[in-house]
PDB file of C-alpha atoms and ligand atoms in Angstrom:
ATOM      1  CA  MET A   1      24.913 -36.055-198.155  1.00  0.00           C
ATOM      2  CA  SER A   2      28.672 -36.662-198.096  1.00  0.00           C
ATOM      3  CA  LYS A   3      30.173 -38.448-195.152  1.00  0.00           C
ATOM      4  CA  ARG A   4      32.088 -36.358-192.629  1.00  0.00           C
ATOM      5  CA  LEU A   5      35.345 -38.338-192.773  1.00  0.00           C
ATOM      6  CA  GLU A   6      35.139 -39.576-196.370  1.00  0.00           C
ATOM      7  CA  GLY A   7      38.512 -40.860-197.580  1.00  0.00           C
ATOM      8  CA  ARG A   8      40.330 -40.189-194.294  1.00  0.00           C
ATOM      9  CA  ILE A   9      42.767 -42.635-192.721  1.00  0.00           C
ATOM     10  CA  ALA A  10      42.315 -42.935-188.939  1.00  0.00           C
ATOM     11  CA  LEU A  11      44.920 -44.537-186.702  1.00  0.00           C
ATOM     12  CA  ILE A  12      43.279 -45.577-183.418  1.00  0.00           C
ATOM     13  CA  MET A  13      45.625 -46.565-180.595  1.00  0.00           C
ATOM     14  CA  GLY A  14      43.894 -48.833-178.064  1.00  0.00           C
ATOM     15  CA  ALA A  15      41.059 -49.644-180.464  1.00  0.00           C
ATOM     16  CA  GLY A  16      40.095 -52.851-178.679  1.00  0.00           C
ATOM     17  CA  SER A  17      38.309 -53.592-175.437  1.00  0.00           C
ATOM     18  CA  SER A  18      39.766 -54.912-172.203  1.00  0.00           C
ATOM     19  CA  GLN A  19      36.447 -56.721-171.548  1.00  0.00           C
ATOM     20  CA  GLU A  20      35.314 -58.471-174.723  1.00  0.00           C
ATOM     21  CA  ASP A  21      31.651 -59.554-174.948  1.00  0.00           C
ATOM     22  CA  ASN A  22      30.567 -56.997-172.361  1.00  0.00           C
ATOM     23  CA  GLY A  23      29.430 -54.091-174.525  1.00  0.00           C
ATOM     24  CA  VAL A  24      31.303 -51.604-176.654  1.00  0.00           C
ATOM     25  CA  SER A  25      34.505 -49.888-175.458  1.00  0.00           C
ATOM     26  CA  ASN A  26      35.454 -46.274-176.176  1.00  0.00           C
ATOM     27  CA  GLY A  27      37.950 -47.378-178.848  1.00  0.00           C
ATOM     28  CA  GLN A  28      35.427 -49.653-180.567  1.00  0.00           C
ATOM     29  CA  ALA A  29      32.755 -46.936-180.546  1.00  0.00           C
ATOM     30  CA  VAL A  30      35.231 -44.441-182.040  1.00  0.00           C
ATOM     31  CA  ALA A  31      36.294 -46.937-184.734  1.00  0.00           C
ATOM     32  CA  LEU A  32      32.681 -47.727-185.688  1.00  0.00           C
ATOM     33  CA  THR A  33      31.661 -44.057-185.678  1.00  0.00           C
ATOM     34  CA  PHE A  34      34.645 -42.909-187.771  1.00  0.00           C
ATOM     35  CA  ALA A  35      34.099 -45.813-190.210  1.00  0.00           C
ATOM     36  CA  ARG A  36      30.394 -45.020-190.538  1.00  0.00           C
ATOM     37  CA  GLU A  37      31.454 -41.501-191.594  1.00  0.00           C
ATOM     38  CA  GLY A  38      33.747 -42.863-194.297  1.00  0.00           C
ATOM     39  CA  ALA A  39      37.153 -43.241-192.595  1.00  0.00           C
ATOM     40  CA  THR A  40      39.420 -46.240-193.072  1.00  0.00           C
ATOM     41  CA  ILE A  41      40.418 -47.592-189.657  1.00  0.00           C
ATOM     42  CA  VAL A  42      43.855 -48.783-188.580  1.00  0.00           C
ATOM     43  CA  ALA A  43      42.966 -50.518-185.305  1.00  0.00           C
ATOM     44  CA  VAL A  44      45.947 -50.882-182.964  1.00  0.00           C
ATOM     45  CA  ASP A  45      45.905 -52.733-179.658  1.00  0.00           C
ATOM     46  CA  LEU A  46      48.239 -54.552-177.290  1.00  0.00           C
ATOM     47  CA  SER A  47      46.113 -57.604-177.971  1.00  0.00           C
ATOM     48  CA  LEU A  48      45.981 -58.663-181.634  1.00  0.00           C
ATOM     49  CA  ALA A  49      42.677 -60.449-180.937  1.00  0.00           C
ATOM     50  CA  ALA A  50      41.200 -57.203-179.548  1.00  0.00           C
ATOM     51  CA  ALA A  51      42.440 -55.165-182.549  1.00  0.00           C
ATOM     52  CA  GLU A  52      41.095 -57.810-184.945  1.00  0.00           C
ATOM     53  CA  LYS A  53      37.720 -57.858-183.181  1.00  0.00           C
ATOM     54  CA  THR A  54      37.368 -54.103-183.739  1.00  0.00           C
ATOM     55  CA  ALA A  55      38.508 -54.390-187.359  1.00  0.00           C
ATOM     56  CA  SER A  56      35.967 -57.151-187.975  1.00  0.00           C
ATOM     57  CA  LEU A  57      33.152 -55.125-186.323  1.00  0.00           C
ATOM     58  CA  VAL A  58      34.012 -52.279-188.706  1.00  0.00           C
ATOM     59  CA  ARG A  59      34.055 -54.603-191.727  1.00  0.00           C
ATOM     60  CA  GLU A  60      30.734 -56.216-190.674  1.00  0.00           C
ATOM     61  CA  GLN A  61      29.191 -52.741-190.943  1.00  0.00           C
ATOM     62  CA  GLY A  62      30.606 -52.238-194.433  1.00  0.00           C
ATOM     63  CA  GLY A  63      33.728 -50.288-193.434  1.00  0.00           C
ATOM     64  CA  THR A  64      37.423 -50.829-194.150  1.00  0.00           C
ATOM     65  CA  SER A  65      39.877 -51.701-191.394  1.00  0.00           C
ATOM     66  CA  ILE A  66      43.150 -53.443-190.691  1.00  0.00           C
ATOM     67  CA  ALA A  67      44.380 -54.605-187.273  1.00  0.00           C
ATOM     68  CA  ILE A  68      47.889 -54.242-185.862  1.00  0.00           C
ATOM     69  CA  ALA A  69      49.216 -55.512-182.519  1.00  0.00           C
ATOM     70  CA  ALA A  70      51.559 -53.132-180.685  1.00  0.00           C
ATOM     71  CA  ASP A  71      52.514 -51.925-177.234  1.00  0.00           C
ATOM     72  CA  VAL A  72      52.169 -48.181-177.750  1.00  0.00           C
ATOM     73  CA  SER A  73      54.381 -47.430-174.749  1.00  0.00           C
ATOM     74  CA  ARG A  74      57.325 -48.867-176.739  1.00  0.00           C
ATOM     75  CA  ALA A  75      59.116 -46.643-179.253  1.00  0.00           C
ATOM     76  CA  GLU A  76      59.956 -49.431-181.698  1.00  0.00           C
ATOM     77  CA  ASP A  77      56.344 -50.721-181.747  1.00  0.00           C
ATOM     78  CA  VAL A  78      54.937 -47.254-182.436  1.00  0.00           C
ATOM     79  CA  LYS A  79      57.489 -46.609-185.199  1.00  0.00           C
ATOM     80  CA  GLN A  80      56.500 -49.907-186.843  1.00  0.00           C
ATOM     81  CA  VAL A  81      52.765 -49.206-186.544  1.00  0.00           C
ATOM     82  CA  VAL A  82      53.200 -45.865-188.296  1.00  0.00           C
ATOM     83  CA  GLU A  83      55.378 -47.454-190.993  1.00  0.00           C
ATOM     84  CA  GLN A  84      52.760 -50.177-191.575  1.00  0.00           C
ATOM     85  CA  ALA A  85      49.862 -47.703-191.649  1.00  0.00           C
ATOM     86  CA  THR A  86      51.589 -45.331-194.062  1.00  0.00           C
ATOM     87  CA  GLY A  87      52.893 -48.299-196.081  1.00  0.00           C
ATOM     88  CA  HIS A  88      49.294 -49.414-196.602  1.00  0.00           C
ATOM     89  CA  TYR A  89      47.528 -46.100-196.995  1.00  0.00           C
ATOM     90  CA  ARG A  90      50.273 -43.470-197.686  1.00  0.00           C
ATOM     91  CA  ARG A  91      48.847 -41.018-195.117  1.00  0.00           C
ATOM     92  CA  ILE A  92      47.387 -40.632-191.622  1.00  0.00           C
ATOM     93  CA  ASP A  93      44.665 -37.987-191.321  1.00  0.00           C
ATOM     94  CA  ILE A  94      43.455 -38.752-187.797  1.00  0.00           C
ATOM     95  CA  LEU A  95      45.444 -39.994-184.822  1.00  0.00           C
ATOM     96  CA  HIS A  96      43.224 -41.066-181.934  1.00  0.00           C
ATOM     97  CA  ASN A  97      45.196 -41.818-178.754  1.00  0.00           C
ATOM     98  CA  ASN A  98      42.694 -43.835-176.716  1.00  0.00           C
ATOM     99  CA  VAL A  99      44.957 -46.062-174.600  1.00  0.00           C
ATOM    100  CA  GLY A 100      44.539 -45.708-170.847  1.00  0.00           C
ATOM    101  CA  ILE A 101      45.222 -47.866-167.797  1.00  0.00           C
ATOM    102  CA  GLU A 102      45.017 -47.144-164.086  1.00  0.00           C
ATOM    103  CA  TYR A 103      46.452 -48.322-160.800  1.00  0.00           C
ATOM    104  CA  LEU A 104      44.337 -47.719-157.705  1.00  0.00           C
ATOM    105  CA  GLY A 105      46.399 -45.947-155.067  1.00  0.00           C
ATOM    106  CA  GLY A 106      47.744 -42.690-153.650  1.00  0.00           C
ATOM    107  CA  PRO A 107      51.364 -41.609-153.095  1.00  0.00           C
ATOM    108  CA  VAL A 108      52.043 -44.071-150.288  1.00  0.00           C
ATOM    109  CA  ASP A 109      50.507 -47.222-151.724  1.00  0.00           C
ATOM    110  CA  THR A 110      51.478 -46.867-155.383  1.00  0.00           C
ATOM    111  CA  PRO A 111      54.650 -48.855-156.138  1.00  0.00           C
ATOM    112  CA  GLU A 112      57.225 -46.898-158.140  1.00  0.00           C
ATOM    113  CA  SER A 113      57.016 -49.528-160.896  1.00  0.00           C
ATOM    114  CA  GLU A 114      53.231 -48.941-161.260  1.00  0.00           C
ATOM    115  CA  TRP A 115      53.707 -45.168-161.329  1.00  0.00           C
ATOM    116  CA  ASP A 116      56.185 -45.620-164.183  1.00  0.00           C
ATOM    117  CA  ARG A 117      53.997 -48.149-166.025  1.00  0.00           C
ATOM    118  CA  VAL A 118      50.882 -45.939-165.906  1.00  0.00           C
ATOM    119  CA  HIS A 119      52.829 -42.922-167.160  1.00  0.00           C
ATOM    120  CA  ALA A 120      54.471 -44.987-169.915  1.00  0.00           C
ATOM    121  CA  VAL A 121      51.134 -46.318-171.186  1.00  0.00           C
ATOM    122  CA  ASN A 122      48.986 -43.186-170.730  1.00  0.00           C
ATOM    123  CA  LEU A 123      51.458 -40.376-171.431  1.00  0.00           C
ATOM    124  CA  LYS A 124      54.598 -41.626-173.166  1.00  0.00           C
ATOM    125  CA  SER A 125      52.363 -43.384-175.711  1.00  0.00           C
ATOM    126  CA  VAL A 126      50.904 -40.012-176.715  1.00  0.00           C
ATOM    127  CA  PHE A 127      54.391 -38.538-177.090  1.00  0.00           C
ATOM    128  CA  LEU A 128      55.582 -41.509-179.167  1.00  0.00           C
ATOM    129  CA  ALA A 129      52.515 -41.555-181.427  1.00  0.00           C
ATOM    130  CA  CYS A 130      52.803 -37.801-182.041  1.00  0.00           C
ATOM    131  CA  LYS A 131      56.551 -38.108-182.617  1.00  0.00           C
ATOM    132  CA  HIS A 132      56.053 -40.617-185.431  1.00  0.00           C
ATOM    133  CA  VAL A 133      52.753 -39.429-186.932  1.00  0.00           C
ATOM    134  CA  ILE A 134      53.284 -35.649-187.012  1.00  0.00           C
ATOM    135  CA  PRO A 135      56.005 -35.754-189.714  1.00  0.00           C
ATOM    136  CA  HIS A 136      53.508 -37.504-192.021  1.00  0.00           C
ATOM    137  CA  MET A 137      50.761 -34.999-191.191  1.00  0.00           C
ATOM    138  CA  GLU A 138      53.204 -32.164-191.845  1.00  0.00           C
ATOM    139  CA  ALA A 139      54.189 -33.636-195.213  1.00  0.00           C
ATOM    140  CA  GLN A 140      50.536 -34.123-196.273  1.00  0.00           C
ATOM    141  CA  GLY A 141      49.514 -30.611-195.164  1.00  0.00           C
ATOM    142  CA  GLY A 142      47.590 -31.241-191.946  1.00  0.00           C
ATOM    143  CA  GLY A 143      45.763 -33.646-189.689  1.00  0.00           C
ATOM    144  CA  SER A 144      43.788 -34.078-186.499  1.00  0.00           C
ATOM    145  CA  ILE A 145      45.160 -35.545-183.263  1.00  0.00           C
ATOM    146  CA  ILE A 146      42.693 -36.493-180.536  1.00  0.00           C
ATOM    147  CA  ASN A 147      43.940 -37.554-177.109  1.00  0.00           C
ATOM    148  CA  VAL A 148      41.620 -39.274-174.651  1.00  0.00           C
ATOM    149  CA  SER A 149      42.031 -37.760-171.197  1.00  0.00           C
ATOM    150  CA  SER A 150      39.736 -38.024-168.153  1.00  0.00           C
ATOM    151  CA  THR A 151      38.074 -35.667-165.683  1.00  0.00           C
ATOM    152  CA  ALA A 152      40.437 -37.288-163.166  1.00  0.00           C
ATOM    153  CA  SER A 153      42.936 -34.830-164.714  1.00  0.00           C
ATOM    154  CA  LEU A 154      40.844 -31.879-163.515  1.00  0.00           C
ATOM    155  CA  ARG A 155      39.651 -32.781-160.027  1.00  0.00           C
ATOM    156  CA  ALA A 156      40.145 -35.399-157.329  1.00  0.00           C
ATOM    157  CA  SER A 157      38.044 -38.381-158.318  1.00  0.00           C
ATOM    158  CA  THR A 158      35.934 -40.774-156.267  1.00  0.00           C
ATOM    159  CA  GLU A 159      38.578 -43.446-156.685  1.00  0.00           C
ATOM    160  CA  THR A 160      42.119 -42.514-155.720  1.00  0.00           C
ATOM    161  CA  PHE A 161      44.429 -43.259-158.615  1.00  0.00           C
ATOM    162  CA  LEU A 162      47.130 -40.625-158.397  1.00  0.00           C
ATOM    163  CA  SER A 163      49.281 -41.944-161.234  1.00  0.00           C
ATOM    164  CA  TYR A 164      46.254 -42.021-163.580  1.00  0.00           C
ATOM    165  CA  SER A 165      45.248 -38.456-162.626  1.00  0.00           C
ATOM    166  CA  SER A 166      48.797 -37.217-163.060  1.00  0.00           C
ATOM    167  CA  SER A 167      49.297 -38.902-166.432  1.00  0.00           C
ATOM    168  CA  LYS A 168      45.987 -37.570-167.796  1.00  0.00           C
ATOM    169  CA  ALA A 169      46.724 -34.030-166.529  1.00  0.00           C
ATOM    170  CA  ALA A 170      50.000 -34.213-168.449  1.00  0.00           C
ATOM    171  CA  VAL A 171      48.099 -35.430-171.532  1.00  0.00           C
ATOM    172  CA  ASN A 172      45.969 -32.256-171.317  1.00  0.00           C
ATOM    173  CA  HIS A 173      49.003 -29.993-171.325  1.00  0.00           C
ATOM    174  CA  VAL A 174      50.823 -31.973-173.998  1.00  0.00           C
ATOM    175  CA  THR A 175      47.656 -31.552-176.119  1.00  0.00           C
ATOM    176  CA  ARG A 176      47.710 -27.780-175.757  1.00  0.00           C
ATOM    177  CA  VAL A 177      51.448 -27.362-176.317  1.00  0.00           C
ATOM    178  CA  ILE A 178      51.367 -29.522-179.467  1.00  0.00           C
ATOM    179  CA  ALA A 179      48.307 -27.567-180.654  1.00  0.00           C
ATOM    180  CA  ALA A 180      50.220 -24.303-180.265  1.00  0.00           C
ATOM    181  CA  GLN A 181      53.350 -25.583-181.993  1.00  0.00           C
ATOM    182  CA  TYR A 182      51.567 -27.109-185.011  1.00  0.00           C
ATOM    183  CA  ALA A 183      48.628 -24.764-185.640  1.00  0.00           C
ATOM    184  CA  GLY A 184      50.572 -23.124-188.477  1.00  0.00           C
ATOM    185  CA  LYS A 185      50.999 -26.533-190.105  1.00  0.00           C
ATOM    186  CA  GLN A 186      47.215 -27.170-190.007  1.00  0.00           C
ATOM    187  CA  ILE A 187      47.703 -29.991-187.525  1.00  0.00           C
ATOM    188  CA  ARG A 188      45.026 -29.711-184.851  1.00  0.00           C
ATOM    189  CA  CYS A 189      45.472 -31.347-181.468  1.00  0.00           C
ATOM    190  CA  ASN A 190      42.550 -31.659-179.044  1.00  0.00           C
ATOM    191  CA  ALA A 191      41.534 -33.830-176.125  1.00  0.00           C
ATOM    192  CA  VAL A 192      38.272 -35.491-175.168  1.00  0.00           C
ATOM    193  CA  VAL A 193      37.930 -35.428-171.381  1.00  0.00           C
ATOM    194  CA  PRO A 194      35.371 -38.074-170.375  1.00  0.00           C
ATOM    195  CA  GLY A 195      33.813 -38.190-166.939  1.00  0.00           C
ATOM    196  CA  MET A 196      32.057 -41.257-165.560  1.00  0.00           C
ATOM    197  CA  MET A 197      31.403 -43.534-168.494  1.00  0.00           C
ATOM    198  CA  ALA A 198      29.664 -46.897-168.398  1.00  0.00           C
ATOM    199  CA  THR A 199      32.232 -48.810-170.440  1.00  0.00           C
ATOM    200  CA  PRO A 200      33.119 -52.504-170.139  1.00  0.00           C
ATOM    201  CA  HIS A 201      36.451 -51.425-168.638  1.00  0.00           C
ATOM    202  CA  VAL A 202      34.711 -50.303-165.432  1.00  0.00           C
ATOM    203  CA  ARG A 203      34.191 -54.014-164.631  1.00  0.00           C
ATOM    204  CA  THR A 204      37.996 -54.432-164.754  1.00  0.00           C
ATOM    205  CA  LEU A 205      38.431 -51.585-162.327  1.00  0.00           C
ATOM    206  CA  TYR A 206      36.074 -53.297-159.868  1.00  0.00           C
ATOM    207  CA  ARG A 207      37.134 -56.880-160.582  1.00  0.00           C
ATOM    208  CA  HIS A 208      37.455 -57.552-156.830  1.00  0.00           C
ATOM    209  CA  LEU A 209      33.637 -57.169-156.439  1.00  0.00           C
ATOM    210  CA  ASP A 210      30.996 -59.819-157.112  1.00  0.00           C
ATOM    211  CA  ASP A 211      28.198 -59.105-159.623  1.00  0.00           C
ATOM    212  CA  ASP A 212      25.709 -57.782-157.050  1.00  0.00           C
ATOM    213  CA  GLN A 213      28.296 -55.477-155.487  1.00  0.00           C
ATOM    214  CA  PHE A 214      29.258 -54.290-158.962  1.00  0.00           C
ATOM    215  CA  LYS A 215      25.602 -53.465-159.759  1.00  0.00           C
ATOM    216  CA  GLU A 216      25.519 -51.309-156.619  1.00  0.00           C
ATOM    217  CA  VAL A 217      28.683 -49.502-157.689  1.00  0.00           C
ATOM    218  CA  MET A 218      27.195 -48.790-161.117  1.00  0.00           C
ATOM    219  CA  ALA A 219      23.994 -47.485-159.508  1.00  0.00           C
ATOM    220  CA  ARG A 220      26.095 -45.199-157.274  1.00  0.00           C
ATOM    221  CA  ARG A 221      28.082 -44.001-160.292  1.00  0.00           C
ATOM    222  CA  ASP A 222      24.825 -43.215-162.150  1.00  0.00           C
ATOM    223  CA  ALA A 223      23.402 -41.379-159.124  1.00  0.00           C
ATOM    224  CA  SER A 224      26.562 -39.268-158.738  1.00  0.00           C
ATOM    225  CA  CYS A 225      26.108 -37.780-162.220  1.00  0.00           C
ATOM    226  CA  PRO A 226      23.940 -34.626-162.550  1.00  0.00           C
ATOM    227  CA  MET A 227      21.969 -36.262-165.384  1.00  0.00           C
ATOM    228  CA  GLY A 228      21.353 -39.329-163.244  1.00  0.00           C
ATOM    229  CA  ARG A 229      23.317 -41.563-165.580  1.00  0.00           C
ATOM    230  CA  GLN A 230      26.863 -42.234-166.674  1.00  0.00           C
ATOM    231  CA  GLY A 231      27.959 -41.413-170.190  1.00  0.00           C
ATOM    232  CA  SER A 232      28.442 -44.047-172.868  1.00  0.00           C
ATOM    233  CA  PRO A 233      31.288 -44.858-175.256  1.00  0.00           C
ATOM    234  CA  TRP A 234      29.150 -43.305-178.018  1.00  0.00           C
ATOM    235  CA  ASP A 235      29.391 -39.944-176.230  1.00  0.00           C
ATOM    236  CA  VAL A 236      33.200 -40.179-176.438  1.00  0.00           C
ATOM    237  CA  ALA A 237      32.912 -41.276-180.072  1.00  0.00           C
ATOM    238  CA  ASN A 238      30.602 -38.400-181.054  1.00  0.00           C
ATOM    239  CA  ALA A 239      32.882 -35.808-179.425  1.00  0.00           C
ATOM    240  CA  SER A 240      35.842 -37.409-181.208  1.00  0.00           C
ATOM    241  CA  LEU A 241      33.975 -37.329-184.513  1.00  0.00           C
ATOM    242  CA  PHE A 242      33.398 -33.597-184.163  1.00  0.00           C
ATOM    243  CA  LEU A 243      37.093 -33.008-183.401  1.00  0.00           C
ATOM    244  CA  ALA A 244      38.195 -35.236-186.299  1.00  0.00           C
ATOM    245  CA  SER A 245      35.858 -33.612-188.815  1.00  0.00           C
ATOM    246  CA  ASP A 246      36.125 -30.390-190.823  1.00  0.00           C
ATOM    247  CA  GLU A 247      33.394 -28.932-188.595  1.00  0.00           C
ATOM    248  CA  ALA A 248      36.226 -28.484-186.052  1.00  0.00           C
ATOM    249  CA  SER A 249      38.677 -27.075-188.623  1.00  0.00           C
ATOM    250  CA  TYR A 250      39.276 -23.940-186.462  1.00  0.00           C
ATOM    251  CA  VAL A 251      39.308 -25.830-183.148  1.00  0.00           C
ATOM    252  CA  THR A 252      42.652 -26.725-181.624  1.00  0.00           C
ATOM    253  CA  GLY A 253      44.047 -27.004-178.104  1.00  0.00           C
ATOM    254  CA  LEU A 254      40.535 -27.719-176.773  1.00  0.00           C
ATOM    255  CA  LEU A 255      39.933 -29.960-173.765  1.00  0.00           C
ATOM    256  CA  LEU A 256      36.395 -31.076-174.607  1.00  0.00           C
ATOM    257  CA  THR A 257      34.784 -32.280-171.396  1.00  0.00           C
ATOM    258  CA  VAL A 258      32.164 -34.999-171.924  1.00  0.00           C
ATOM    259  CA  ASP A 259      30.819 -35.622-168.431  1.00  0.00           C
ATOM    260  CA  GLY A 260      27.169 -34.518-168.337  1.00  0.00           C
ATOM    261  CA  GLY A 261      28.142 -31.541-166.162  1.00  0.00           C
ATOM    262  CA  ARG A 262      29.690 -33.584-163.360  1.00  0.00           C
ATOM    263  CA  SER A 263      32.919 -31.553-163.116  1.00  0.00           C
ATOM    264  CA  ILE A 264      31.223 -28.130-162.990  1.00  0.00           C
TER     265      ILE A 264
HETATM  266  N1  NAD B   1      35.638 -45.903-168.806  1.00  0.00           N
HETATM  267  C1  NAD B   1      35.628 -44.723-168.213  1.00  0.00           C
HETATM  268  O1  NAD B   1      34.840 -44.442-167.304  1.00  0.00           O
HETATM  269  C2  NAD B   1      36.620 -43.680-168.656  1.00  0.00           C
HETATM  270  C3  NAD B   1      36.534 -42.405-168.102  1.00  0.00           C
HETATM  271  C4  NAD B   1      37.440 -41.441-168.486  1.00  0.00           C
HETATM  272  C5  NAD B   1      38.407 -41.751-169.422  1.00  0.00           C
HETATM  273  N2  NAD B   1      38.492 -42.985-169.967  1.00  0.00           N
HETATM  274  C6  NAD B   1      39.557 -43.248-170.939  1.00  0.00           C
HETATM  275  O2  NAD B   1      39.033 -43.837-172.115  1.00  0.00           O
HETATM  276  C7  NAD B   1      40.043 -44.616-172.745  1.00  0.00           C
HETATM  277  C8  NAD B   1      39.545 -45.984-173.109  1.00  0.00           C
HETATM  278  O3  NAD B   1      38.781 -46.487-172.107  1.00  0.00           O
HETATM  279  P1  NAD B   1      37.910 -47.818-172.160  1.00  0.00           P
HETATM  280  O4  NAD B   1      37.021 -47.690-171.001  1.00  0.00           O
HETATM  281  O5  NAD B   1      37.298 -48.059-173.483  1.00  0.00           O
HETATM  282  O6  NAD B   1      39.066 -48.892-171.839  1.00  0.00           O
HETATM  283  P2  NAD B   1      39.514 -50.304-172.398  1.00  0.00           P
HETATM  284  O7  NAD B   1      40.519 -50.794-171.409  1.00  0.00           O
HETATM  285  O8  NAD B   1      38.350 -51.200-172.690  1.00  0.00           O
HETATM  286  O9  NAD B   1      40.226 -49.978-173.777  1.00  0.00           O
HETATM  287  C9  NAD B   1      41.569 -49.606-173.879  1.00  0.00           C
HETATM  288  C10 NAD B   1      42.278 -50.518-174.866  1.00  0.00           C
HETATM  289  O10 NAD B   1      43.672 -50.143-174.835  1.00  0.00           O
HETATM  290  C11 NAD B   1      44.447 -51.312-174.918  1.00  0.00           C
HETATM  291  N3  NAD B   1      45.782 -51.091-174.356  1.00  0.00           N
HETATM  292  C12 NAD B   1      46.124 -51.003-173.046  1.00  0.00           C
HETATM  293  N4  NAD B   1      47.458 -50.827-172.934  1.00  0.00           N
HETATM  294  C13 NAD B   1      47.955 -50.786-174.204  1.00  0.00           C
HETATM  295  C14 NAD B   1      49.257 -50.624-174.737  1.00  0.00           C
HETATM  296  N5  NAD B   1      50.316 -50.475-173.946  1.00  0.00           N
HETATM  297  N6  NAD B   1      49.404 -50.633-176.079  1.00  0.00           N
HETATM  298  C15 NAD B   1      48.328 -50.791-176.897  1.00  0.00           C
HETATM  299  N7  NAD B   1      47.060 -50.944-176.447  1.00  0.00           N
HETATM  300  C16 NAD B   1      46.885 -50.950-175.105  1.00  0.00           C
HETATM  301  C17 NAD B   1      43.669 -52.378-174.148  1.00  0.00           C
HETATM  302  O11 NAD B   1      44.053 -53.688-174.572  1.00  0.00           O
HETATM  303  C18 NAD B   1      42.222 -52.024-174.494  1.00  0.00           C
HETATM  304  O12 NAD B   1      41.758 -52.782-175.601  1.00  0.00           O
HETATM  305  C19 NAD B   1      41.227 -44.622-171.768  1.00  0.00           C
HETATM  306  O13 NAD B   1      42.172 -43.650-172.168  1.00  0.00           O
HETATM  307  C20 NAD B   1      40.589 -44.235-170.461  1.00  0.00           C
HETATM  308  O14 NAD B   1      41.517 -43.650-169.570  1.00  0.00           O
HETATM  309  C21 NAD B   1      37.611 -43.967-169.603  1.00  0.00           C
END
């Protein structure tokens, strides 16, 4: 049986993990899943070590990957990433915008600088990546863009992180507007909207807690999900694989919620 992404070039922004050696992140799971289905992975991360770790995980499993360090909230970095990727491989078939950071706080306790930083990393990065990748997709006759959002974009979440919620809500609408503009060019643009996921990053979010307190938080997170458990990075990866593949060739502008029914 042929692989679902055979011969495709996938550019994954935020392909590393913010908590190495603590399980697989969303970006790593996406990279490994896309590679297993035949894609070549361009792993981009703020941290070169994190990008290289993902690239080496892919290679260990028999895949092909290069690593590039870049701050995807910076126009010059994104331009250079796209130039390097297309310099190596001549095309970009899949753009996966996985970068996301948060600042805990509402309108009163969020400093203006943090509001701006969260929007630059979560939202402007999507704009910049699309700005530089879409011309290549247009020239090659199509492509698939997948933006990673969050159910915090749809409803008030347990944790208050207004800037995160706002930036992800904007990512949803940017996804749909780009989908509408580029459907005629065969460029599909969709979002994966994860709910509560048990990723290594959750430990970063609760870094102020000791290990026992953190275990309690994770148990509470599991219990708050209708299925009695949080999702995993592989759930995000499998949804992304569907959106990247030809099985989704008539799917664009979709906000694909992956939350085990929690936001219903
Ligand atoms: N973990 C969850 O529960 C959850 C839920 C909903 C949505 N998400 C979303 O999933 C995505 C990934 O989450 P994760 O849990 O794997 O997080 P993670 O922090 O482990 O991975 C994100 C990666 O992005 C990189 N990064 C951060 N800023 C960057 C920048 N400016 N330029 C380049 N790279 C940068 C980090 O170094 C890290 O390796 C995010 O968009 C997040 O908002 C996560």
